[in-house]
Amino acid sequence: MSWRATVLTLFPEMFPGPLGQSLAGRGLERGIWSLQADDIRAHTTDRHRTVDDTPFGGGAGMVMRPDIADAALAAHADGRPAIYLTPRGRPLTQSAVRRLAGGPGVVLFCGRYEGIDQRVIEARNLEEISVGDYVLSGGEPAAMILLDACVRLLPGVMGAAESAEDESFSTHLLEYPHYTRPAEWQGRGVPPVLLSGHHAAVAAWRRAEAERITQERRPDLWALHQSDLRARTVVTGRTAP
Ligand code: 9D3
């Protein structure tokens, strides 16, 4: 059975969108995964097709009705994890991506308005996930990010060369700078070591650059990288690689 993604949204026409292109798109065409966008509004029963209502306790904005959200989720409840994309969710991590990609698929609920009624989150045991600390206008781009991250891990989607490379020495390090021909471009050269043919020196330079960039931009990752190194030293008694 292929990996199945269902997206519950008020804007089903946004899908597949970018997921229809490139790596994910080829995976879709080849049947490695499938994507179904279901219109939440299709689960309304009233003449005006209302999906929202005013918040108990007052305040600005509207809340998605529990009966409508629940009906949409019920239509796809088949054992796949049900995920609610929301700015207050746990941050999406590569380890969550690996866990989800390793299962049967996902049911993604995209929020609009201020959010959905809390009782649906509890009754349907929704896992709440955010894609970062910035404000989107809805959950749809977040759903695309989560799906893109999962799909590239599915067997057969990515070439073996690329996938093997992923988690080598570089855990918790950002990438080193890349260069290709010409050796001089608009008056800018290439670090001479990369032209030296000295493989060990190239590896040392790349490692040093990766460390410098990580320290500069991501003190959080730098701290994790340093504890990786300490843990490796304890186990192996060696510092390299
Ligand atoms: C007034 C409080 N706002 C929360 C910061 C309300 C609100 C803003 C934006 C509620 C929902 C949204 C729409 N965003 C998402 O649905 C969303 C999201 C995001 O905005 N950032 C990061 N990850 C995600 S996942 C879903």
PDB file of C-alpha atoms and ligand atoms in Angstrom:
ATOM      1  CA  MET A   1       0.000   0.000   0.000  1.00  0.00           C
ATOM      2  CA  SER A   2       1.239   3.491  -0.825  1.00  0.00           C
ATOM      3  CA  TRP A   3       1.639   6.292   1.703  1.00  0.00           C
ATOM      4  CA  ARG A   4      -1.647   8.234   1.903  1.00  0.00           C
ATOM      5  CA  ALA A   5      -2.088  11.928   2.641  1.00  0.00           C
ATOM      6  CA  THR A   6      -5.483  13.517   3.155  1.00  0.00           C
ATOM      7  CA  VAL A   7      -5.681  17.287   3.602  1.00  0.00           C
ATOM      8  CA  LEU A   8      -8.808  18.785   5.149  1.00  0.00           C
ATOM      9  CA  THR A   9      -9.038  22.413   4.048  1.00  0.00           C
ATOM     10  CA  LEU A  10     -11.411  25.198   3.092  1.00  0.00           C
ATOM     11  CA  PHE A  11      -9.198  25.729   0.009  1.00  0.00           C
ATOM     12  CA  PRO A  12      -8.826  22.302  -1.664  1.00  0.00           C
ATOM     13  CA  GLU A  13      -7.870  23.997  -4.972  1.00  0.00           C
ATOM     14  CA  MET A  14      -4.512  24.945  -3.363  1.00  0.00           C
ATOM     15  CA  PHE A  15      -3.495  21.242  -3.669  1.00  0.00           C
ATOM     16  CA  PRO A  16      -1.377  19.597  -4.988  1.00  0.00           C
ATOM     17  CA  GLY A  17       0.148  23.030  -5.794  1.00  0.00           C
ATOM     18  CA  PRO A  18       3.931  22.815  -5.461  1.00  0.00           C
ATOM     19  CA  LEU A  19       3.624  19.153  -4.393  1.00  0.00           C
ATOM     20  CA  GLY A  20       2.683  18.345  -8.009  1.00  0.00           C
ATOM     21  CA  GLN A  21       6.209  19.335  -9.135  1.00  0.00           C
ATOM     22  CA  SER A  22       9.719  17.983  -8.807  1.00  0.00           C
ATOM     23  CA  LEU A  23      10.543  15.110  -6.454  1.00  0.00           C
ATOM     24  CA  ALA A  24       7.161  14.994  -4.698  1.00  0.00           C
ATOM     25  CA  GLY A  25       5.299  15.344  -8.002  1.00  0.00           C
ATOM     26  CA  ARG A  26       7.200  12.475  -9.594  1.00  0.00           C
ATOM     27  CA  GLY A  27       6.478  10.357  -6.491  1.00  0.00           C
ATOM     28  CA  LEU A  28       2.774  11.153  -6.901  1.00  0.00           C
ATOM     29  CA  GLU A  29       2.794  10.205 -10.598  1.00  0.00           C
ATOM     30  CA  ARG A  30       4.597   6.962  -9.790  1.00  0.00           C
ATOM     31  CA  GLY A  31       2.045   6.049  -7.095  1.00  0.00           C
ATOM     32  CA  ILE A  32       4.577   6.048  -4.237  1.00  0.00           C
ATOM     33  CA  TRP A  33       2.186   8.299  -2.363  1.00  0.00           C
ATOM     34  CA  SER A  34      -1.289   9.733  -2.907  1.00  0.00           C
ATOM     35  CA  LEU A  35      -2.822  13.075  -2.029  1.00  0.00           C
ATOM     36  CA  GLN A  36      -6.487  13.779  -1.477  1.00  0.00           C
ATOM     37  CA  ALA A  37      -7.716  17.283  -0.629  1.00  0.00           C
ATOM     38  CA  ASP A  38     -11.143  17.277   1.005  1.00  0.00           C
ATOM     39  CA  ASP A  39     -13.185  20.466   1.327  1.00  0.00           C
ATOM     40  CA  ILE A  40     -14.189  20.965   4.981  1.00  0.00           C
ATOM     41  CA  ARG A  41     -17.235  22.895   3.776  1.00  0.00           C
ATOM     42  CA  ALA A  42     -18.520  19.737   2.088  1.00  0.00           C
ATOM     43  CA  HIS A  43     -19.229  18.436   5.611  1.00  0.00           C
ATOM     44  CA  THR A  44     -21.744  21.186   6.462  1.00  0.00           C
ATOM     45  CA  THR A  45     -25.442  20.447   6.479  1.00  0.00           C
ATOM     46  CA  ASP A  46     -27.071  23.904   6.718  1.00  0.00           C
ATOM     47  CA  ARG A  47     -28.256  26.046   3.820  1.00  0.00           C
ATOM     48  CA  HIS A  48     -25.479  28.632   4.294  1.00  0.00           C
ATOM     49  CA  ARG A  49     -22.699  26.007   4.602  1.00  0.00           C
ATOM     50  CA  THR A  50     -21.417  27.644   7.809  1.00  0.00           C
ATOM     51  CA  VAL A  51     -18.129  26.341   9.210  1.00  0.00           C
ATOM     52  CA  ASP A  52     -17.455  28.919  11.953  1.00  0.00           C
ATOM     53  CA  ASP A  53     -19.152  30.545  14.925  1.00  0.00           C
ATOM     54  CA  THR A  54     -18.435  33.223  17.558  1.00  0.00           C
ATOM     55  CA  PRO A  55     -16.153  32.312  20.503  1.00  0.00           C
ATOM     56  CA  PHE A  56     -17.700  31.538  23.911  1.00  0.00           C
ATOM     57  CA  GLY A  57     -16.337  34.138  26.341  1.00  0.00           C
ATOM     58  CA  GLY A  58     -16.238  36.793  23.653  1.00  0.00           C
ATOM     59  CA  GLY A  59     -13.305  38.344  21.852  1.00  0.00           C
ATOM     60  CA  ALA A  60     -12.217  38.875  18.303  1.00  0.00           C
ATOM     61  CA  GLY A  61     -12.391  36.372  15.475  1.00  0.00           C
ATOM     62  CA  MET A  62     -14.300  33.192  14.826  1.00  0.00           C
ATOM     63  CA  VAL A  63     -13.875  29.551  15.853  1.00  0.00           C
ATOM     64  CA  MET A  64     -14.340  26.518  13.627  1.00  0.00           C
ATOM     65  CA  ARG A  65     -17.432  24.580  14.718  1.00  0.00           C
ATOM     66  CA  PRO A  66     -16.722  21.249  16.440  1.00  0.00           C
ATOM     67  CA  ASP A  67     -19.457  19.339  14.586  1.00  0.00           C
ATOM     68  CA  ILE A  68     -18.112  20.320  11.152  1.00  0.00           C
ATOM     69  CA  ALA A  69     -14.443  19.683  12.003  1.00  0.00           C
ATOM     70  CA  ASP A  70     -15.399  16.338  13.556  1.00  0.00           C
ATOM     71  CA  ALA A  71     -17.445  15.242  10.531  1.00  0.00           C
ATOM     72  CA  ALA A  72     -14.536  16.058   8.208  1.00  0.00           C
ATOM     73  CA  LEU A  73     -12.114  14.082  10.407  1.00  0.00           C
ATOM     74  CA  ALA A  74     -14.545  11.155  10.847  1.00  0.00           C
ATOM     75  CA  ALA A  75     -14.758  10.715   7.075  1.00  0.00           C
ATOM     76  CA  HIS A  76     -11.034   9.843   6.999  1.00  0.00           C
ATOM     77  CA  ALA A  77     -10.433   8.196  10.394  1.00  0.00           C
ATOM     78  CA  ASP A  78      -8.697   4.929   9.474  1.00  0.00           C
ATOM     79  CA  GLY A  79      -5.769   4.674  11.877  1.00  0.00           C
ATOM     80  CA  ARG A  80      -3.506   7.258  10.242  1.00  0.00           C
ATOM     81  CA  PRO A  81      -2.297   9.957  12.658  1.00  0.00           C
ATOM     82  CA  ALA A  82      -4.575  13.017  12.564  1.00  0.00           C
ATOM     83  CA  ILE A  83      -2.581  16.238  12.689  1.00  0.00           C
ATOM     84  CA  TYR A  84      -3.854  19.749  13.298  1.00  0.00           C
ATOM     85  CA  LEU A  85      -1.567  22.398  11.805  1.00  0.00           C
ATOM     86  CA  THR A  86      -1.601  25.341  14.172  1.00  0.00           C
ATOM     87  CA  PRO A  87       0.814  28.096  15.255  1.00  0.00           C
ATOM     88  CA  ARG A  88       0.578  26.807  18.832  1.00  0.00           C
ATOM     89  CA  GLY A  89       1.628  23.248  17.925  1.00  0.00           C
ATOM     90  CA  ARG A  90       4.897  21.524  18.740  1.00  0.00           C
ATOM     91  CA  PRO A  91       7.557  22.599  16.244  1.00  0.00           C
ATOM     92  CA  LEU A  92       7.936  20.219  13.283  1.00  0.00           C
ATOM     93  CA  THR A  93      11.248  18.367  13.547  1.00  0.00           C
ATOM     94  CA  GLN A  94      13.084  15.923  11.295  1.00  0.00           C
ATOM     95  CA  SER A  95      12.455  13.210  13.887  1.00  0.00           C
ATOM     96  CA  ALA A  96       8.672  13.794  13.675  1.00  0.00           C
ATOM     97  CA  VAL A  97       9.001  13.761   9.873  1.00  0.00           C
ATOM     98  CA  ARG A  98      10.810  10.387  10.024  1.00  0.00           C
ATOM     99  CA  ARG A  99       8.126   8.964  12.332  1.00  0.00           C
ATOM    100  CA  LEU A 100       5.260  10.124  10.073  1.00  0.00           C
ATOM    101  CA  ALA A 101       6.971   9.020   6.850  1.00  0.00           C
ATOM    102  CA  GLY A 102       7.472   5.585   8.439  1.00  0.00           C
ATOM    103  CA  GLY A 103       3.721   5.104   9.039  1.00  0.00           C
ATOM    104  CA  PRO A 104       0.728   4.569   6.717  1.00  0.00           C
ATOM    105  CA  GLY A 105       0.276   8.284   5.951  1.00  0.00           C
ATOM    106  CA  VAL A 106      -1.369  11.326   7.555  1.00  0.00           C
ATOM    107  CA  VAL A 107      -4.656  13.179   7.831  1.00  0.00           C
ATOM    108  CA  LEU A 108      -3.876  16.907   7.990  1.00  0.00           C
ATOM    109  CA  PHE A 109      -6.383  19.444   9.245  1.00  0.00           C
ATOM    110  CA  CYS A 110      -5.652  22.996   8.065  1.00  0.00           C
ATOM    111  CA  GLY A 111      -6.885  25.707  10.378  1.00  0.00           C
ATOM    112  CA  ARG A 112      -8.367  29.004   9.338  1.00  0.00           C
ATOM    113  CA  TYR A 113      -9.976  31.601  11.628  1.00  0.00           C
ATOM    114  CA  GLU A 114      -8.688  31.700  15.235  1.00  0.00           C
ATOM    115  CA  GLY A 115      -8.669  27.900  15.393  1.00  0.00           C
ATOM    116  CA  ILE A 116     -10.935  24.934  15.991  1.00  0.00           C
ATOM    117  CA  ASP A 117     -13.031  24.110  19.054  1.00  0.00           C
ATOM    118  CA  GLN A 118     -10.738  22.560  21.698  1.00  0.00           C
ATOM    119  CA  ARG A 119     -13.121  19.600  22.250  1.00  0.00           C
ATOM    120  CA  VAL A 120     -12.440  18.246  18.739  1.00  0.00           C
ATOM    121  CA  ILE A 121      -8.699  18.328  19.402  1.00  0.00           C
ATOM    122  CA  GLU A 122      -9.284  16.172  22.477  1.00  0.00           C
ATOM    123  CA  ALA A 123     -12.012  13.891  21.091  1.00  0.00           C
ATOM    124  CA  ARG A 124     -10.031  13.080  17.904  1.00  0.00           C
ATOM    125  CA  ASN A 125      -6.666  13.042  19.701  1.00  0.00           C
ATOM    126  CA  LEU A 126      -5.205  15.524  17.225  1.00  0.00           C
ATOM    127  CA  GLU A 127      -1.456  16.040  17.246  1.00  0.00           C
ATOM    128  CA  GLU A 128      -0.829  19.802  17.047  1.00  0.00           C
ATOM    129  CA  ILE A 129       2.128  20.825  14.881  1.00  0.00           C
ATOM    130  CA  SER A 130       3.584  24.218  13.885  1.00  0.00           C
ATOM    131  CA  VAL A 131       6.140  24.809  11.130  1.00  0.00           C
ATOM    132  CA  GLY A 132       7.851  27.758  12.803  1.00  0.00           C
ATOM    133  CA  ASP A 133       7.540  30.972  14.745  1.00  0.00           C
ATOM    134  CA  TYR A 134       5.990  33.245  12.157  1.00  0.00           C
ATOM    135  CA  VAL A 135       2.353  33.886  11.277  1.00  0.00           C
ATOM    136  CA  LEU A 136       0.852  32.319   8.142  1.00  0.00           C
ATOM    137  CA  SER A 137      -2.645  33.126   6.897  1.00  0.00           C
ATOM    138  CA  GLY A 138      -3.673  29.479   7.181  1.00  0.00           C
ATOM    139  CA  GLY A 139      -2.467  25.926   7.661  1.00  0.00           C
ATOM    140  CA  GLU A 140      -2.222  25.027   3.943  1.00  0.00           C
ATOM    141  CA  PRO A 141       1.390  26.107   3.331  1.00  0.00           C
ATOM    142  CA  ALA A 142       2.316  24.321   6.576  1.00  0.00           C
ATOM    143  CA  ALA A 143       0.631  21.125   5.293  1.00  0.00           C
ATOM    144  CA  MET A 144       2.676  21.390   2.090  1.00  0.00           C
ATOM    145  CA  ILE A 145       5.883  21.754   4.093  1.00  0.00           C
ATOM    146  CA  LEU A 146       5.092  18.728   6.252  1.00  0.00           C
ATOM    147  CA  LEU A 147       4.168  16.605   3.223  1.00  0.00           C
ATOM    148  CA  ASP A 148       7.242  17.660   1.235  1.00  0.00           C
ATOM    149  CA  ALA A 149       9.489  16.726   4.159  1.00  0.00           C
ATOM    150  CA  CYS A 150       7.799  13.303   4.588  1.00  0.00           C
ATOM    151  CA  VAL A 151       7.527  12.375   0.923  1.00  0.00           C
ATOM    152  CA  ARG A 152      11.231  12.823   0.149  1.00  0.00           C
ATOM    153  CA  LEU A 153      11.913  10.103   2.739  1.00  0.00           C
ATOM    154  CA  LEU A 154       9.591   7.526   1.135  1.00  0.00           C
ATOM    155  CA  PRO A 155      11.445   4.599  -0.451  1.00  0.00           C
ATOM    156  CA  GLY A 156      12.006   5.257  -4.160  1.00  0.00           C
ATOM    157  CA  VAL A 157      11.314   8.995  -4.120  1.00  0.00           C
ATOM    158  CA  MET A 158      14.899  10.166  -3.816  1.00  0.00           C
ATOM    159  CA  GLY A 159      17.970   8.696  -5.484  1.00  0.00           C
ATOM    160  CA  ALA A 160      20.092   6.408  -3.294  1.00  0.00           C
ATOM    161  CA  ALA A 161      23.128   8.751  -3.647  1.00  0.00           C
ATOM    162  CA  GLU A 162      21.320  11.724  -2.123  1.00  0.00           C
ATOM    163  CA  SER A 163      19.581   9.796   0.661  1.00  0.00           C
ATOM    164  CA  ALA A 164      22.766   8.079   1.885  1.00  0.00           C
ATOM    165  CA  GLU A 165      24.475  11.452   2.246  1.00  0.00           C
ATOM    166  CA  ASP A 166      21.899  12.930   4.612  1.00  0.00           C
ATOM    167  CA  GLU A 167      22.999  11.940   8.125  1.00  0.00           C
ATOM    168  CA  SER A 168      26.755  11.402   8.031  1.00  0.00           C
ATOM    169  CA  PHE A 169      29.290  13.454  10.020  1.00  0.00           C
ATOM    170  CA  SER A 170      27.143  16.509   9.558  1.00  0.00           C
ATOM    171  CA  THR A 171      24.480  15.928  12.239  1.00  0.00           C
ATOM    172  CA  HIS A 172      23.502  19.312  13.664  1.00  0.00           C
ATOM    173  CA  LEU A 173      25.921  21.170  11.371  1.00  0.00           C
ATOM    174  CA  LEU A 174      24.790  23.562   8.633  1.00  0.00           C
ATOM    175  CA  GLU A 175      26.211  23.076   5.168  1.00  0.00           C
ATOM    176  CA  TYR A 176      29.577  24.336   3.991  1.00  0.00           C
ATOM    177  CA  PRO A 177      29.761  26.696   0.955  1.00  0.00           C
ATOM    178  CA  HIS A 178      29.641  25.170  -2.544  1.00  0.00           C
ATOM    179  CA  TYR A 179      31.447  26.273  -5.706  1.00  0.00           C
ATOM    180  CA  THR A 180      31.487  25.170  -9.348  1.00  0.00           C
ATOM    181  CA  ARG A 181      33.115  26.421 -12.566  1.00  0.00           C
ATOM    182  CA  PRO A 182      34.361  28.894 -13.616  1.00  0.00           C
ATOM    183  CA  ALA A 183      37.266  29.204 -11.138  1.00  0.00           C
ATOM    184  CA  GLU A 184      36.919  32.971 -11.421  1.00  0.00           C
ATOM    185  CA  TRP A 185      33.490  34.590 -11.800  1.00  0.00           C
ATOM    186  CA  GLN A 186      32.892  38.362 -11.824  1.00  0.00           C
ATOM    187  CA  GLY A 187      36.278  38.895 -10.192  1.00  0.00           C
ATOM    188  CA  ARG A 188      35.551  36.362  -7.429  1.00  0.00           C
ATOM    189  CA  GLY A 189      37.770  33.328  -6.993  1.00  0.00           C
ATOM    190  CA  VAL A 190      37.254  29.969  -5.286  1.00  0.00           C
ATOM    191  CA  PRO A 191      38.996  28.985  -1.999  1.00  0.00           C
ATOM    192  CA  PRO A 192      42.329  27.631  -3.314  1.00  0.00           C
ATOM    193  CA  VAL A 193      42.159  24.436  -1.202  1.00  0.00           C
ATOM    194  CA  LEU A 194      39.178  23.286  -3.318  1.00  0.00           C
ATOM    195  CA  LEU A 195      41.417  23.373  -6.429  1.00  0.00           C
ATOM    196  CA  SER A 196      44.341  21.643  -4.691  1.00  0.00           C
ATOM    197  CA  GLY A 197      43.256  18.034  -5.216  1.00  0.00           C
ATOM    198  CA  HIS A 198      44.198  17.417  -1.569  1.00  0.00           C
ATOM    199  CA  HIS A 199      41.126  15.473  -0.355  1.00  0.00           C
ATOM    200  CA  ALA A 200      41.934  15.541   3.359  1.00  0.00           C
ATOM    201  CA  ALA A 201      42.555  19.299   3.231  1.00  0.00           C
ATOM    202  CA  VAL A 202      39.263  19.807   1.376  1.00  0.00           C
ATOM    203  CA  ALA A 203      37.398  17.783   4.013  1.00  0.00           C
ATOM    204  CA  ALA A 204      39.046  19.768   6.840  1.00  0.00           C
ATOM    205  CA  TRP A 205      38.172  23.096   5.171  1.00  0.00           C
ATOM    206  CA  ARG A 206      34.537  22.060   4.649  1.00  0.00           C
ATOM    207  CA  ARG A 207      34.246  20.895   8.225  1.00  0.00           C
ATOM    208  CA  ALA A 208      35.731  24.171   9.555  1.00  0.00           C
ATOM    209  CA  GLU A 209      33.390  26.263   7.357  1.00  0.00           C
ATOM    210  CA  ALA A 210      30.348  24.219   8.437  1.00  0.00           C
ATOM    211  CA  GLU A 211      31.299  24.782  12.070  1.00  0.00           C
ATOM    212  CA  ARG A 212      31.922  28.519  11.581  1.00  0.00           C
ATOM    213  CA  ILE A 213      28.561  29.047   9.842  1.00  0.00           C
ATOM    214  CA  THR A 214      26.708  26.973  12.441  1.00  0.00           C
ATOM    215  CA  GLN A 215      28.238  28.934  15.362  1.00  0.00           C
ATOM    216  CA  GLU A 216      27.413  32.210  13.661  1.00  0.00           C
ATOM    217  CA  ARG A 217      23.819  31.488  12.638  1.00  0.00           C
ATOM    218  CA  ARG A 218      22.501  28.752  14.901  1.00  0.00           C
ATOM    219  CA  PRO A 219      23.856  28.709  18.456  1.00  0.00           C
ATOM    220  CA  ASP A 220      21.100  26.169  19.257  1.00  0.00           C
ATOM    221  CA  LEU A 221      22.418  23.678  16.671  1.00  0.00           C
ATOM    222  CA  TRP A 222      26.020  24.425  17.665  1.00  0.00           C
ATOM    223  CA  ALA A 223      25.271  23.366  21.236  1.00  0.00           C
ATOM    224  CA  LEU A 224      23.689  20.106  19.993  1.00  0.00           C
ATOM    225  CA  HIS A 225      26.642  19.451  17.692  1.00  0.00           C
ATOM    226  CA  GLN A 226      29.075  19.874  20.571  1.00  0.00           C
ATOM    227  CA  SER A 227      27.160  17.407  22.720  1.00  0.00           C
ATOM    228  CA  ASP A 228      27.184  14.953  19.756  1.00  0.00           C
ATOM    229  CA  LEU A 229      30.967  15.258  19.723  1.00  0.00           C
ATOM    230  CA  ARG A 230      31.238  14.761  23.498  1.00  0.00           C
ATOM    231  CA  ALA A 231      29.009  11.675  23.356  1.00  0.00           C
ATOM    232  CA  ARG A 232      31.112  10.202  20.539  1.00  0.00           C
ATOM    233  CA  THR A 233      34.327  10.817  22.488  1.00  0.00           C
ATOM    234  CA  VAL A 234      32.925   9.010  25.529  1.00  0.00           C
ATOM    235  CA  VAL A 235      31.950   5.960  23.478  1.00  0.00           C
ATOM    236  CA  THR A 236      34.889   5.659  21.113  1.00  0.00           C
ATOM    237  CA  GLY A 237      37.633   7.511  22.978  1.00  0.00           C
ATOM    238  CA  ARG A 238      38.320   9.345  19.709  1.00  0.00           C
ATOM    239  CA  THR A 239      37.626  12.928  18.629  1.00  0.00           C
ATOM    240  CA  ALA A 240      37.527  12.447  14.843  1.00  0.00           C
ATOM    241  CA  PRO A 241      35.668  12.450  12.564  1.00  0.00           C
TER     242      PRO A 241
HETATM  243  C1  9D3 B   1      -4.187  35.951  17.304  1.00  0.00           C
HETATM  244  C2  9D3 B   1      -3.487  34.686  17.421  1.00  0.00           C
HETATM  245  N1  9D3 B   1      -3.012  34.131  16.130  1.00  0.00           N
HETATM  246  C3  9D3 B   1      -1.996  33.089  16.460  1.00  0.00           C
HETATM  247  C4  9D3 B   1      -0.609  33.600  16.288  1.00  0.00           C
HETATM  248  C5  9D3 B   1      -4.129  33.548  15.412  1.00  0.00           C
HETATM  249  C6  9D3 B   1      -3.770  32.808  14.203  1.00  0.00           C
HETATM  250  C7  9D3 B   1      -2.902  33.329  13.249  1.00  0.00           C
HETATM  251  C8  9D3 B   1      -2.619  32.632  12.085  1.00  0.00           C
HETATM  252  C9  9D3 B   1      -4.318  31.567  13.966  1.00  0.00           C
HETATM  253  C10 9D3 B   1      -4.011  30.860  12.804  1.00  0.00           C
HETATM  254  C11 9D3 B   1      -3.176  31.407  11.860  1.00  0.00           C
HETATM  255  C12 9D3 B   1      -2.889  30.673  10.633  1.00  0.00           C
HETATM  256  N2  9D3 B   1      -1.694  29.836  10.754  1.00  0.00           N
HETATM  257  C13 9D3 B   1      -1.759  28.521  10.715  1.00  0.00           C
HETATM  258  O1  9D3 B   1      -2.835  27.978  10.550  1.00  0.00           O
HETATM  259  C14 9D3 B   1      -0.558  27.738  10.915  1.00  0.00           C
HETATM  260  C15 9D3 B   1       0.786  28.136  11.189  1.00  0.00           C
HETATM  261  C16 9D3 B   1       1.411  29.410  11.328  1.00  0.00           C
HETATM  262  O2  9D3 B   1       0.806  30.489  11.213  1.00  0.00           O
HETATM  263  N3  9D3 B   1       2.737  29.436  11.610  1.00  0.00           N
HETATM  264  C17 9D3 B   1       3.485  28.320  11.741  1.00  0.00           C
HETATM  265  N4  9D3 B   1       2.954  27.114  11.623  1.00  0.00           N
HETATM  266  C18 9D3 B   1       1.623  27.034  11.342  1.00  0.00           C
HETATM  267  S1  9D3 B   1       0.792  25.607  11.161  1.00  0.00           S
HETATM  268  C19 9D3 B   1      -0.643  26.358  10.893  1.00  0.00           C
END
